[in-house]
mmCIF file with all atom_site columns, C-alpha atoms in Angstrom:
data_model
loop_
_atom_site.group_PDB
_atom_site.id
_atom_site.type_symbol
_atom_site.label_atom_id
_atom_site.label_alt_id
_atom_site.label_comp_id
_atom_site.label_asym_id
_atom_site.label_entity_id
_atom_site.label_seq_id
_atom_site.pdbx_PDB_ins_code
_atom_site.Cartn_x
_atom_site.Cartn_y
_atom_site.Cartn_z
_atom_site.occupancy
_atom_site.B_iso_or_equiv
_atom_site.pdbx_formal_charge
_atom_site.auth_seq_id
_atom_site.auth_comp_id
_atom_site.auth_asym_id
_atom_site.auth_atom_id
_atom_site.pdbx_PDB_model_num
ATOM 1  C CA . UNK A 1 1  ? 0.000  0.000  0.000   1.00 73.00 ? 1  UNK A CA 1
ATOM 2  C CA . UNK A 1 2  ? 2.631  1.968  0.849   1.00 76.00 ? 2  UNK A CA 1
ATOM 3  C CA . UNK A 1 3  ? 4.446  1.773  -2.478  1.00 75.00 ? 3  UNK A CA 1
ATOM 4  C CA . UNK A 1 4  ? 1.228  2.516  -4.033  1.00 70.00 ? 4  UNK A CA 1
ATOM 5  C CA . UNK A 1 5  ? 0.968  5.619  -2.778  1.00 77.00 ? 5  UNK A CA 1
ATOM 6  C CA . UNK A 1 6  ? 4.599  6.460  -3.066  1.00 73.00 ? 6  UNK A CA 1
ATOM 7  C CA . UNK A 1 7  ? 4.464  5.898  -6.949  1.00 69.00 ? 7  UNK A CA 1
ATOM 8  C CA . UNK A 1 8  ? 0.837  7.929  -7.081  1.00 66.00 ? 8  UNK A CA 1
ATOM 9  C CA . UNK A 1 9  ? 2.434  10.919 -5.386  1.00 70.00 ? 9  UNK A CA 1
ATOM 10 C CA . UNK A 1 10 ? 5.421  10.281 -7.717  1.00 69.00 ? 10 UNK A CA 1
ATOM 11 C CA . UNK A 1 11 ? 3.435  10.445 -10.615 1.00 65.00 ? 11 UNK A CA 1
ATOM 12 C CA . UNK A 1 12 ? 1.086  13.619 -9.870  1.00 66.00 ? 12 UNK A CA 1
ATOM 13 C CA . UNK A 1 13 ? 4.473  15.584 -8.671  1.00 66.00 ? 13 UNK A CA 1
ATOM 14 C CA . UNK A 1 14 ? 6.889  15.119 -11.295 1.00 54.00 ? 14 UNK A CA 1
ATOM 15 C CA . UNK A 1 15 ? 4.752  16.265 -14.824 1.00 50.00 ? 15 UNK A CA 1
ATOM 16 C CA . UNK A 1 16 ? 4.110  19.492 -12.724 1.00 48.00 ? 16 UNK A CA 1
ATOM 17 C CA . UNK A 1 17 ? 7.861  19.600 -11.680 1.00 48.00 ? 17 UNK A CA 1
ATOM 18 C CA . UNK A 1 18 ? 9.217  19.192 -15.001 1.00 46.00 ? 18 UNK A CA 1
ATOM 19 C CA . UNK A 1 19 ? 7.018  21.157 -16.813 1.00 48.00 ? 19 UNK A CA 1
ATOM 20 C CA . UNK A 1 20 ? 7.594  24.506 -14.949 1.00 49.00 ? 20 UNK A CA 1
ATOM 21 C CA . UNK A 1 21 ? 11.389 23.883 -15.252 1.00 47.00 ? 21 UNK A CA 1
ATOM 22 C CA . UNK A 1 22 ? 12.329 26.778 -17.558 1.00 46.00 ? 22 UNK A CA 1
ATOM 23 C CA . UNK A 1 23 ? 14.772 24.834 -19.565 1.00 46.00 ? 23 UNK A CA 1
ATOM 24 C CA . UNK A 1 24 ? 15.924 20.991 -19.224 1.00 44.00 ? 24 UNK A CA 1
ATOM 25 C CA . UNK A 1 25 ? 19.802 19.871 -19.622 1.00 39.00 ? 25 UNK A CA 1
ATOM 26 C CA . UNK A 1 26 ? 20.823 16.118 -21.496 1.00 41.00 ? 26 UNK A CA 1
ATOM 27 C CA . UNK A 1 27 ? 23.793 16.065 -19.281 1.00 46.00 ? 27 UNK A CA 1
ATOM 28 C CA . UNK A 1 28 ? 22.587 17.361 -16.020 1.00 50.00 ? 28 UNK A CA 1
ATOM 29 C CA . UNK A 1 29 ? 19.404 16.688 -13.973 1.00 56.00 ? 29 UNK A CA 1
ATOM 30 C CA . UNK A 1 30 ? 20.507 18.947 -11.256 1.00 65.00 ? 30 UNK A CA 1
ATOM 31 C CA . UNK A 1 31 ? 19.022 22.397 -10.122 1.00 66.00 ? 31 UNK A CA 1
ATOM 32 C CA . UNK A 1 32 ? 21.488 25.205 -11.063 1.00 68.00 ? 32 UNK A CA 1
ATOM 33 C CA . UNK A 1 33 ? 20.031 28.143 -8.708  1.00 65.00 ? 33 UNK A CA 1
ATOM 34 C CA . UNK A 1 34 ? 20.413 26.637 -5.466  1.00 68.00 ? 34 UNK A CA 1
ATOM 35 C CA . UNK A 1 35 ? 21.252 29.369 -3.300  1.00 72.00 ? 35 UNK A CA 1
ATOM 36 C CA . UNK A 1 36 ? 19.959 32.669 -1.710  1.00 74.00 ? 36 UNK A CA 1
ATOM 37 C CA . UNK A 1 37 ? 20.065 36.090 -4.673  1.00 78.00 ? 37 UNK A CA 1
ATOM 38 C CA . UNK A 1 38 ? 18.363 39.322 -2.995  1.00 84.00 ? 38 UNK A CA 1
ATOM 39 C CA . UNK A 1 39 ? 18.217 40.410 -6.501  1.00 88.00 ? 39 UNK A CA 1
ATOM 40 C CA . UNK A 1 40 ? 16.620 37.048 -7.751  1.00 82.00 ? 40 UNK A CA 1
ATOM 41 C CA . UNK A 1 41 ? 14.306 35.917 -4.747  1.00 81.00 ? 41 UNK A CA 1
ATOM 42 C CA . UNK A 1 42 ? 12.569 33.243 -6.144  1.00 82.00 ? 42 UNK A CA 1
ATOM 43 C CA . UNK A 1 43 ? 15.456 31.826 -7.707  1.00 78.00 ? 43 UNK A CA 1
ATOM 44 C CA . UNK A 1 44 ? 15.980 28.430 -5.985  1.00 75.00 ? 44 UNK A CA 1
ATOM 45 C CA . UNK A 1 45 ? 12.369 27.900 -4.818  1.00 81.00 ? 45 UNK A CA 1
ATOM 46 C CA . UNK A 1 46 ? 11.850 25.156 -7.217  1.00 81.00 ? 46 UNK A CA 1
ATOM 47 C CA . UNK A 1 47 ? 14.979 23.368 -5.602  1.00 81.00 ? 47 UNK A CA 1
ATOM 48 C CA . UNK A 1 48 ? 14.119 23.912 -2.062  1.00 83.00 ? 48 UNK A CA 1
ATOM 49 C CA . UNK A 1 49 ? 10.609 22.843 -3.072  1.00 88.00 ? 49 UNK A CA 1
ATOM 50 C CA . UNK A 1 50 ? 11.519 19.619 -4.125  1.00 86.00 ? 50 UNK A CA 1
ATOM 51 C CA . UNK A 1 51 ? 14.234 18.745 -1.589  1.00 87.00 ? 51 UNK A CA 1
ATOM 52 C CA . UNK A 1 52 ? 11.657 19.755 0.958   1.00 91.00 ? 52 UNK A CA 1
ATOM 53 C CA . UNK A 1 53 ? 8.968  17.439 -0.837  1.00 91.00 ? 53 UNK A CA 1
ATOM 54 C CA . UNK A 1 54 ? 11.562 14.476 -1.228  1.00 90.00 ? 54 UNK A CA 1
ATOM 55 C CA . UNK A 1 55 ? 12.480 14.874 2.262   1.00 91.00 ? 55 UNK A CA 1
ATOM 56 C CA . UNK A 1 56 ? 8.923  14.902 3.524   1.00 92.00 ? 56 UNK A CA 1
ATOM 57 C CA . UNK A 1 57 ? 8.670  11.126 1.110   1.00 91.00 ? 57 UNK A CA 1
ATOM 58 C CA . UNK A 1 58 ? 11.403 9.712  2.184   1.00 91.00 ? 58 UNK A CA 1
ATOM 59 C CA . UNK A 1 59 ? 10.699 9.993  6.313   1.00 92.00 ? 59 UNK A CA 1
ATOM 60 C CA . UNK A 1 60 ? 6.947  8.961  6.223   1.00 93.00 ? 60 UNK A CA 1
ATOM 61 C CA . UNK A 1 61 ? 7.745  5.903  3.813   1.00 91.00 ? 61 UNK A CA 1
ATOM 62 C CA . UNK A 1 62 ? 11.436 5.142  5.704   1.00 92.00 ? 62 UNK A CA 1
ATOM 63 C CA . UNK A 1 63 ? 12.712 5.208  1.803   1.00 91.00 ? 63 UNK A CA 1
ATOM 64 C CA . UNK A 1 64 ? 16.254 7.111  1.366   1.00 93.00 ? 64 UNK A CA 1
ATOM 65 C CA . UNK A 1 65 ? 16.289 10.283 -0.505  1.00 90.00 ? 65 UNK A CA 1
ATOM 66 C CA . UNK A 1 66 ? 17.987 8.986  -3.050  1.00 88.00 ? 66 UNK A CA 1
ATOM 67 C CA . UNK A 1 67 ? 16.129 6.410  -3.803  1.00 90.00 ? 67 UNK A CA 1
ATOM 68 C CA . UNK A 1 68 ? 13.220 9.118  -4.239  1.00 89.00 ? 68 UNK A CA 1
ATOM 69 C CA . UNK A 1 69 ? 15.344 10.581 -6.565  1.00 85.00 ? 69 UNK A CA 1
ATOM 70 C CA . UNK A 1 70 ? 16.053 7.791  -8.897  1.00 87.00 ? 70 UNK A CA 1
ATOM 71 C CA . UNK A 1 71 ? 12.333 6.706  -8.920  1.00 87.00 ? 71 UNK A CA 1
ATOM 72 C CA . UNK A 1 72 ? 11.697 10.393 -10.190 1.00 85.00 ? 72 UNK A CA 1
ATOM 73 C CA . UNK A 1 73 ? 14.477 10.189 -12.589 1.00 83.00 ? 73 UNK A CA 1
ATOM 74 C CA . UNK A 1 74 ? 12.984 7.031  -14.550 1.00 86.00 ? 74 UNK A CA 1
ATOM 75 C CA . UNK A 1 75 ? 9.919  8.541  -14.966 1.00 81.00 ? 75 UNK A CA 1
ATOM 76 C CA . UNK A 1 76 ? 8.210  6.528  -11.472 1.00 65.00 ? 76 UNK A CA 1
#
């Protein structure tokens, strides 16, 4: 059961995720803004957004964050 919902949340979060990413890299899935601009507030929301949101997985399902982060990187 657990899995099942694991995958559903999966699933719902990561169209929405990679659709508002303004522009998608072949050679590198990783966030490029990833720290604090006064100029550029919003900057690295979308990163601390999903770290937050993998975190938050990963604790209530006792699944490692990086295991969260493959599943999302194959498309699960």
């Amino acid at each position: 059961m657990k899995f099942l919902i694991i995958m559903l949340l999966l699933f719902f979060s990561a169209p929405v995720s990679w659709a508002q990413m303004p522009e998608i890299t072949s050679s590198c899935h990783c966030f490029k803004d990833r720290v604090y601009n006064p100029e550029k507030k919003f900057t690295a929301d979308k990163y601390l957004l999903t770290t937050s949101f993998n975190s938050f997985i990963a604790a209530n399902f006792q699944l490692s964050k990086s295991q969260i982060v493959m599943m999302k990187m194959k498309g699960g």
